[in-house]
GROMACS .gro file of C-alpha atoms in nm:
model
  319
    1MET     CA    1  -1.681  -2.386  -7.528
    2GLU     CA    2  -1.543  -2.180  -7.243
    3ARG     CA    3  -1.794  -2.120  -6.965
    4ILE     CA    4  -1.862  -1.781  -6.808
    5LEU     CA    5  -1.946  -1.845  -6.442
    6TYR     CA    6  -2.115  -1.568  -6.243
    7PHE     CA    7  -2.081  -1.630  -5.869
    8CYS     CA    8  -2.388  -1.511  -5.680
    9PRO     CA    9  -2.468  -1.492  -5.306
   10ASP     CA   10  -2.748  -1.712  -5.174
   11PHE     CA   11  -2.953  -1.404  -5.088
   12PRO     CA   12  -3.332  -1.454  -5.103
   13GLN     CA   13  -3.457  -1.094  -5.088
   14PRO     CA   14  -3.507  -0.886  -5.405
   15SER     CA   15  -3.184  -0.706  -5.490
   16GLY     CA   16  -3.086  -0.503  -5.794
   17GLY     CA   17  -2.740  -0.654  -5.787
   18ILE     CA   18  -2.862  -1.013  -5.799
   19LYS     CA   19  -3.105  -0.924  -6.077
   20THR     CA   20  -2.810  -0.785  -6.274
   21LEU     CA   21  -2.609  -1.106  -6.231
   22TYR     CA   22  -2.899  -1.321  -6.352
   23ARG     CA   23  -2.977  -1.089  -6.642
   24HIS     CA   24  -2.613  -1.085  -6.757
   25VAL     CA   25  -2.607  -1.465  -6.758
   26ALA     CA   26  -2.937  -1.487  -6.946
   27THR     CA   27  -2.825  -1.227  -7.200
   28LEU     CA   28  -2.487  -1.395  -7.254
   29ASN     CA   29  -2.664  -1.722  -7.333
   30GLU     CA   30  -2.898  -1.544  -7.573
   31ILE     CA   31  -2.603  -1.405  -7.770
   32GLY     CA   32  -2.422  -1.739  -7.794
   33PHE     CA   33  -2.204  -1.776  -7.484
   34ASP     CA   34  -2.211  -2.062  -7.231
   35ALA     CA   35  -2.288  -1.872  -6.910
   36TRP     CA   36  -2.398  -1.993  -6.567
   37ILE     CA   37  -2.501  -1.861  -6.226
   38VAL     CA   38  -2.300  -2.022  -5.942
   39HIS     CA   39  -2.476  -2.041  -5.604
   40GLN     CA   40  -2.350  -2.194  -5.282
   41LYS     CA   41  -2.606  -2.457  -5.175
   42ARG     CA   42  -2.844  -2.656  -5.390
   43PRO     CA   43  -3.132  -2.602  -5.456
   44PHE     CA   44  -3.114  -2.226  -5.390
   45ARG     CA   45  -3.205  -2.001  -5.682
   46ALA     CA   46  -3.336  -1.645  -5.694
   47VAL     CA   47  -3.674  -1.660  -5.868
   48TRP     CA   48  -3.846  -1.334  -5.773
   49HIS     CA   49  -3.716  -1.153  -6.085
   50GLY     CA   50  -3.847  -1.413  -6.332
   51ILE     CA   51  -3.514  -1.442  -6.519
   52GLU     CA   52  -3.414  -1.795  -6.617
   53ALA     CA   53  -3.043  -1.873  -6.598
   54PRO     CA   54  -2.853  -2.205  -6.596
   55THR     CA   55  -2.731  -2.274  -6.242
   56LEU     CA   56  -2.443  -2.458  -6.073
   57TRP     CA   57  -2.405  -2.511  -5.697
   58LEU     CA   58  -2.074  -2.521  -5.510
   59SER     CA   59  -2.226  -2.774  -5.269
   60GLU     CA   60  -2.216  -3.023  -5.558
   61ARG     CA   61  -1.842  -2.963  -5.609
   62PRO     CA   62  -1.851  -2.866  -5.977
   63GLN     CA   63  -1.522  -2.891  -6.163
   64PHE     CA   64  -1.369  -2.566  -6.288
   65THR     CA   65  -1.106  -2.566  -6.562
   66PRO     CA   66  -0.854  -2.302  -6.676
   67ARG     CA   67  -1.081  -2.243  -6.977
   68ASP     CA   68  -1.356  -2.111  -6.748
   69ILE     CA   69  -1.404  -1.739  -6.684
   70LEU     CA   70  -1.502  -1.663  -6.323
   71VAL     CA   71  -1.706  -1.348  -6.259
   72ILE     CA   72  -1.699  -1.249  -5.891
   73PRO     CA   73  -1.917  -0.976  -5.730
   74GLU     CA   74  -1.735  -0.717  -5.523
   75VAL     CA   75  -1.917  -0.840  -5.211
   76MET     CA   76  -1.750  -1.184  -5.241
   77ALA     CA   77  -1.392  -1.092  -5.153
   78GLN     CA   78  -1.344  -1.434  -4.993
   79VAL     CA   79  -1.401  -1.598  -5.332
   80MET     CA   80  -1.136  -1.369  -5.481
   81LYS     CA   81  -0.890  -1.495  -5.217
   82GLN     CA   82  -0.989  -1.860  -5.257
   83THR     CA   83  -0.941  -1.846  -5.635
   84ALA     CA   84  -0.614  -1.650  -5.629
   85ARG     CA   85  -0.426  -1.946  -5.779
   86PHE     CA   86  -0.687  -2.017  -6.045
   87SER     CA   87  -0.508  -2.015  -6.380
   88GLY     CA   88  -0.807  -1.908  -6.588
   89GLU     CA   89  -0.956  -1.560  -6.626
   90ARG     CA   90  -1.125  -1.390  -6.331
   91VAL     CA   91  -1.335  -1.076  -6.355
   92VAL     CA   92  -1.476  -0.875  -6.065
   93ILE     CA   93  -1.819  -0.720  -6.123
   94ALA     CA   94  -1.840  -0.402  -5.914
   95LEU     CA   95  -2.196  -0.274  -5.873
   96SER     CA   96  -2.142  -0.051  -5.568
   97TRP     CA   97  -1.887   0.213  -5.472
   98SER     CA   98  -1.945   0.165  -5.098
   99PRO     CA   99  -1.635   0.040  -4.910
  100THR     CA  100  -1.864  -0.153  -4.672
  101TYR     CA  101  -1.939  -0.389  -4.961
  102TRP     CA  102  -1.576  -0.432  -5.063
  103ASN     CA  103  -1.472  -0.588  -4.732
  104LEU     CA  104  -1.093  -0.586  -4.769
  105PRO     CA  105  -0.829  -0.594  -4.495
  106PRO     CA  106  -0.618  -0.278  -4.458
  107GLY     CA  107  -0.349  -0.250  -4.723
  108GLU     CA  108  -0.504  -0.503  -4.961
  109THR     CA  109  -0.667  -0.441  -5.298
  110TRP     CA  110  -0.822  -0.673  -5.552
  111ALA     CA  111  -0.485  -0.675  -5.726
  112SER     CA  112  -0.349  -0.842  -5.410
  113TYR     CA  113  -0.554  -1.148  -5.512
  114GLY     CA  114  -0.443  -1.134  -5.875
  115ILE     CA  115  -0.751  -0.955  -6.009
  116LYS     CA  116  -0.674  -0.769  -6.331
  117ARG     CA  117  -1.019  -0.724  -6.488
  118VAL     CA  118  -1.328  -0.545  -6.359
  119ILE     CA  119  -1.668  -0.471  -6.510
  120THR     CA  120  -1.929  -0.229  -6.379
  121LYS     CA  121  -2.253  -0.060  -6.485
  122SER     CA  122  -2.167   0.278  -6.335
  123PRO     CA  123  -1.936   0.549  -6.468
  124LEU     CA  124  -1.886   0.661  -6.108
  125VAL     CA  125  -1.779   0.311  -5.998
  126GLN     CA  126  -1.563   0.283  -6.309
  127ASN     CA  127  -1.364   0.589  -6.200
  128TYR     CA  128  -1.363   0.477  -5.837
  129VAL     CA  129  -1.211   0.138  -5.926
  130ARG     CA  130  -0.940   0.311  -6.125
  131TRP     CA  131  -0.859   0.540  -5.831
  132SER     CA  132  -0.892   0.293  -5.542
  133MET     CA  133  -0.768  -0.031  -5.702
  134GLY     CA  134  -0.547   0.088  -5.986
  135ILE     CA  135  -0.747  -0.128  -6.229
  136GLU     CA  136  -0.928  -0.018  -6.543
  137ALA     CA  137  -1.294  -0.124  -6.544
  138ALA     CA  138  -1.502  -0.192  -6.854
  139ARG     CA  139  -1.857  -0.058  -6.846
  140ILE     CA  140  -2.158  -0.277  -6.918
  141ASN     CA  141  -2.458  -0.066  -7.017
  142GLU     CA  142  -2.751  -0.062  -6.777
  143TYR     CA  143  -3.083  -0.198  -6.898
  144VAL     CA  144  -3.435  -0.128  -6.772
  145THR     CA  145  -3.678  -0.362  -6.943
  146PRO     CA  146  -3.970  -0.185  -7.116
  147ALA     CA  147  -4.175  -0.505  -7.080
  148ARG     CA  148  -4.221  -0.425  -6.710
  149TYR     CA  149  -4.126  -0.060  -6.669
  150PHE     CA  150  -4.348   0.159  -6.885
  151TYR     CA  151  -4.588   0.452  -6.846
  152ARG     CA  152  -4.967   0.433  -6.872
  153GLN     CA  153  -5.153   0.742  -6.758
  154GLU     CA  154  -5.473   0.547  -6.698
  155ALA     CA  155  -5.293   0.329  -6.439
  156LYS     CA  156  -5.185   0.625  -6.226
  157ARG     CA  157  -5.345   0.715  -5.895
  158PRO     CA  158  -5.242   0.917  -5.585
  159LYS     CA  159  -4.981   0.671  -5.462
  160ILE     CA  160  -4.631   0.701  -5.315
  161CYS     CA  161  -4.382   0.414  -5.340
  162PHE     CA  162  -4.053   0.370  -5.155
  163LEU     CA  163  -3.795   0.102  -5.070
  164THR     CA  164  -3.721  -0.008  -4.714
  165ARG     CA  165  -3.455  -0.283  -4.744
  166LYS     CA  166  -3.148  -0.064  -4.700
  167GLU     CA  167  -3.293   0.248  -4.542
  168ARG     CA  168  -3.622   0.324  -4.363
  169SER     CA  169  -3.646   0.703  -4.341
  170ALA     CA  170  -3.920   0.719  -4.608
  171ALA     CA  171  -4.143   0.507  -4.381
  172TRP     CA  172  -4.074   0.751  -4.097
  173LEU     CA  173  -4.161   1.048  -4.320
  174GLN     CA  174  -4.487   0.872  -4.405
  175GLN     CA  175  -4.573   0.864  -4.034
  176VAL     CA  176  -4.496   1.235  -3.994
  177LEU     CA  177  -4.691   1.351  -4.299
  178VAL     CA  178  -4.993   1.127  -4.246
  179SER     CA  179  -5.019   1.267  -3.892
  180LYS     CA  180  -5.080   1.610  -4.052
  181GLY     CA  181  -5.400   1.486  -4.216
  182GLU     CA  182  -5.504   1.605  -4.562
  183PRO     CA  183  -5.383   1.602  -4.832
  184PHE     CA  184  -5.132   1.340  -4.715
  185THR     CA  185  -5.393   1.089  -4.601
  186SER     CA  186  -5.545   1.097  -4.950
  187PHE     CA  187  -5.230   0.934  -5.091
  188GLU     CA  188  -5.172   0.559  -5.076
  189TRP     CA  189  -4.828   0.488  -4.925
  190GLN     CA  190  -4.675   0.164  -5.054
  191PRO     CA  191  -4.343   0.022  -4.927
  192LEU     CA  192  -4.184  -0.192  -5.196
  193ARG     CA  193  -4.080  -0.499  -5.000
  194GLU     CA  194  -4.136  -0.875  -5.014
  195MET     CA  195  -4.255  -0.855  -5.376
  196ASN     CA  196  -4.162  -1.036  -5.694
  197GLU     CA  197  -4.059  -0.809  -5.975
  198ASP     CA  198  -4.393  -0.816  -6.156
  199GLU     CA  199  -4.567  -0.685  -5.845
  200TYR     CA  200  -4.290  -0.434  -5.781
  201ALA     CA  201  -4.319  -0.295  -6.135
  202ARG     CA  202  -4.699  -0.284  -6.120
  203ASN     CA  203  -4.682  -0.066  -5.809
  204LEU     CA  204  -4.443   0.175  -5.981
  205ARG     CA  205  -4.674   0.195  -6.284
  206GLU     CA  206  -4.957   0.293  -6.049
  207ALA     CA  207  -4.756   0.541  -5.841
  208THR     CA  208  -4.747   0.917  -5.876
  209VAL     CA  209  -4.434   0.963  -5.661
  210TYR     CA  210  -4.128   0.749  -5.594
  211VAL     CA  211  -3.927   0.845  -5.285
  212THR     CA  212  -3.564   0.730  -5.296
  213THR     CA  213  -3.361   0.735  -4.974
  214ASN     CA  214  -3.070   0.496  -5.042
  215MET     CA  215  -2.742   0.682  -4.993
  216GLN     CA  216  -2.483   0.443  -5.139
  217GLU     CA  217  -2.578   0.324  -5.488
  218GLY     CA  218  -2.367   0.248  -5.792
  219MET     CA  219  -2.636   0.333  -6.051
  220ASN     CA  220  -2.947   0.377  -5.833
  221THR     CA  221  -3.131   0.174  -6.095
  222SER     CA  222  -3.459   0.181  -5.902
  223VAL     CA  223  -3.478   0.551  -5.991
  224LEU     CA  224  -3.452   0.470  -6.362
  225GLU     CA  225  -3.725   0.207  -6.322
  226ALA     CA  226  -3.949   0.462  -6.148
  227MET     CA  227  -3.881   0.724  -6.416
  228ALA     CA  228  -3.968   0.470  -6.687
  229CYS     CA  229  -4.306   0.425  -6.515
  230GLY     CA  230  -4.375   0.799  -6.515
  231CYS     CA  231  -4.320   0.852  -6.141
  232LEU     CA  232  -4.205   1.184  -6.000
  233VAL     CA  233  -3.877   1.092  -5.827
  234VAL     CA  234  -3.810   1.272  -5.498
  235GLY     CA  235  -3.502   1.208  -5.286
  236TYR     CA  236  -3.134   1.116  -5.299
  237SER     CA  237  -2.903   1.032  -5.586
  238GLY     CA  238  -2.721   0.767  -5.383
  239VAL     CA  239  -2.413   0.933  -5.539
  240GLY     CA  240  -2.419   0.696  -5.838
  241GLY     CA  241  -2.751   0.829  -5.963
  242SER     CA  242  -2.595   1.171  -6.012
  243VAL     CA  243  -2.482   1.045  -6.354
  244TYR     CA  244  -2.834   1.091  -6.494
  245MET     CA  245  -3.041   1.271  -6.226
  246ALA     CA  246  -3.087   1.638  -6.325
  247PRO     CA  247  -3.207   1.854  -6.033
  248ASP     CA  248  -3.287   2.176  -6.221
  249GLY     CA  249  -3.293   2.356  -6.556
  250PRO     CA  250  -3.481   2.258  -6.872
  251SER     CA  251  -3.371   1.893  -6.839
  252GLN     CA  252  -3.483   1.856  -6.474
  253ASN     CA  253  -3.606   1.500  -6.421
  254CYS     CA  254  -3.636   1.471  -6.042
  255ILE     CA  255  -3.666   1.659  -5.713
  256LEU     CA  256  -3.318   1.607  -5.576
  257VAL     CA  257  -3.227   1.636  -5.206
  258GLU     CA  258  -2.880   1.617  -5.050
  259ASN     CA  259  -2.794   1.258  -4.958
  260GLY     CA  260  -2.895   1.181  -4.601
  261ASN     CA  261  -3.070   1.512  -4.535
  262VAL     CA  262  -3.393   1.367  -4.395
  263PRO     CA  263  -3.525   1.702  -4.261
  264GLU     CA  264  -3.490   1.863  -4.604
  265LEU     CA  265  -3.643   1.559  -4.773
  266GLY     CA  266  -3.945   1.582  -4.544
  267LEU     CA  267  -3.998   1.949  -4.625
  268ARG     CA  268  -3.956   1.896  -5.000
  269LEU     CA  269  -4.188   1.596  -5.000
  270GLU     CA  270  -4.454   1.791  -4.813
  271THR     CA  271  -4.436   2.074  -5.069
  272VAL     CA  272  -4.449   1.832  -5.362
  273LEU     CA  273  -4.750   1.643  -5.229
  274ARG     CA  274  -4.942   1.964  -5.156
  275GLU     CA  275  -4.877   2.082  -5.513
  276LEU     CA  276  -4.984   1.749  -5.662
  277ALA     CA  277  -5.301   1.749  -5.453
  278SER     CA  278  -5.388   2.093  -5.594
  279ASP     CA  279  -5.273   2.021  -5.950
  280PRO     CA  280  -5.198   1.659  -6.054
  281GLY     CA  281  -5.013   1.792  -6.360
  282ALA     CA  282  -4.785   2.026  -6.165
  283PHE     CA  283  -4.470   1.825  -6.239
  284SER     CA  284  -4.554   1.689  -6.585
  285ARG     CA  285  -4.244   1.850  -6.739
  286VAL     CA  286  -4.021   1.683  -6.479
  287THR     CA  287  -4.178   1.340  -6.523
  288GLY     CA  288  -4.166   1.380  -6.900
  289ASN     CA  289  -3.793   1.441  -6.877
  290GLY     CA  290  -3.767   1.136  -6.652
  291LEU     CA  291  -3.936   0.921  -6.915
  292ALA     CA  292  -3.687   1.046  -7.174
  293THR     CA  293  -3.397   0.976  -6.939
  294ALA     CA  294  -3.512   0.619  -6.867
  295GLY     CA  295  -3.576   0.559  -7.236
  296GLY     CA  296  -3.204   0.591  -7.296
  297TYR     CA  297  -3.155   0.273  -7.088
  298GLN     CA  298  -3.426   0.058  -7.247
  299ASN     CA  299  -3.252  -0.079  -7.557
  300PRO     CA  300  -3.147  -0.440  -7.481
  301ALA     CA  301  -2.888  -0.432  -7.760
  302ASP     CA  302  -2.681  -0.181  -7.562
  303GLU     CA  303  -2.630  -0.421  -7.272
  304ALA     CA  304  -2.580  -0.721  -7.500
  305ASP     CA  305  -2.322  -0.543  -7.717
  306SER     CA  306  -2.121  -0.426  -7.414
  307LEU     CA  307  -2.121  -0.778  -7.266
  308ARG     CA  308  -2.005  -0.919  -7.600
  309ALA     CA  309  -1.726  -0.661  -7.619
  310VAL     CA  310  -1.591  -0.773  -7.281
  311PHE     CA  311  -1.627  -1.149  -7.304
  312ALA     CA  312  -1.571  -1.232  -7.672
  313PRO     CA  313  -1.195  -1.154  -7.656
  314LEU     CA  314  -1.161  -1.359  -7.334
  315VAL     CA  315  -1.338  -1.658  -7.486
  316GLU     CA  316  -1.129  -1.633  -7.804
  317ALA     CA  317  -0.808  -1.610  -7.601
  318GLY     CA  318  -0.912  -1.917  -7.398
  319GLY     CA  319  -0.985  -2.106  -7.717
   0.00000   0.00000   0.00000
């Protein structure tokens, strides 16, 4: 059987992109394909997400054949160059729209390295690939597992969660607001860093508010995870999150602030926390809409079917 080989950076910190690569490989195996993660140096594996996936290591010089299908993340442009003469199928998986992750010399595109196929989770990235690379991208549906990301009212307490790996302004806003005293000191402030995914999800299930400050995201999946846990989301769309983040009207599911506008985010967060301190149910309609939004991404069959639609024809053609 043809193998589907997902190249993956040897990156130890929790990352939504790496979780996606592992989950795709695990899902492909579940639906009958022979799929593998390919890391650089043995024995490295990402284990924080708890997803089991068969693994190969380039340091052991595995043999690739023209029947193999190579899946290359957009951050690994060097692998695209190195495999330009590979006679089998190659697919780029584009999870971000940010040019800083695409890392191409001036005047070159993925087509310069013979890339003809792209997959992505984001409608925004899908359109961006078409515009910037001249390549049509197939969309793989996003999936937020309900086994970890779910709402339980009895778990909630006055708690604010935020990420710090890419951007640290939420931690700075914590310092400013806590210096003002009550009601801000009555909230627990929890940075989501150096955690496995079980711990990360538990913190979201406990949180009242999730502050999102990343400015360059393909899907901004952490927002969907927070919504699925019943958090009030306050912050930026990251551009990619604008696909599902509704800032106003009857379907409002978040408190949206212009990307990068830290002063406005601070003011909005202060207002939100004062309202929640006075009335814990002040934003129940917004969080209810968030739960409904996230629920649309919690059917595993959607991701599996979209992966099958992309890879079944390639495997059949290779056979």
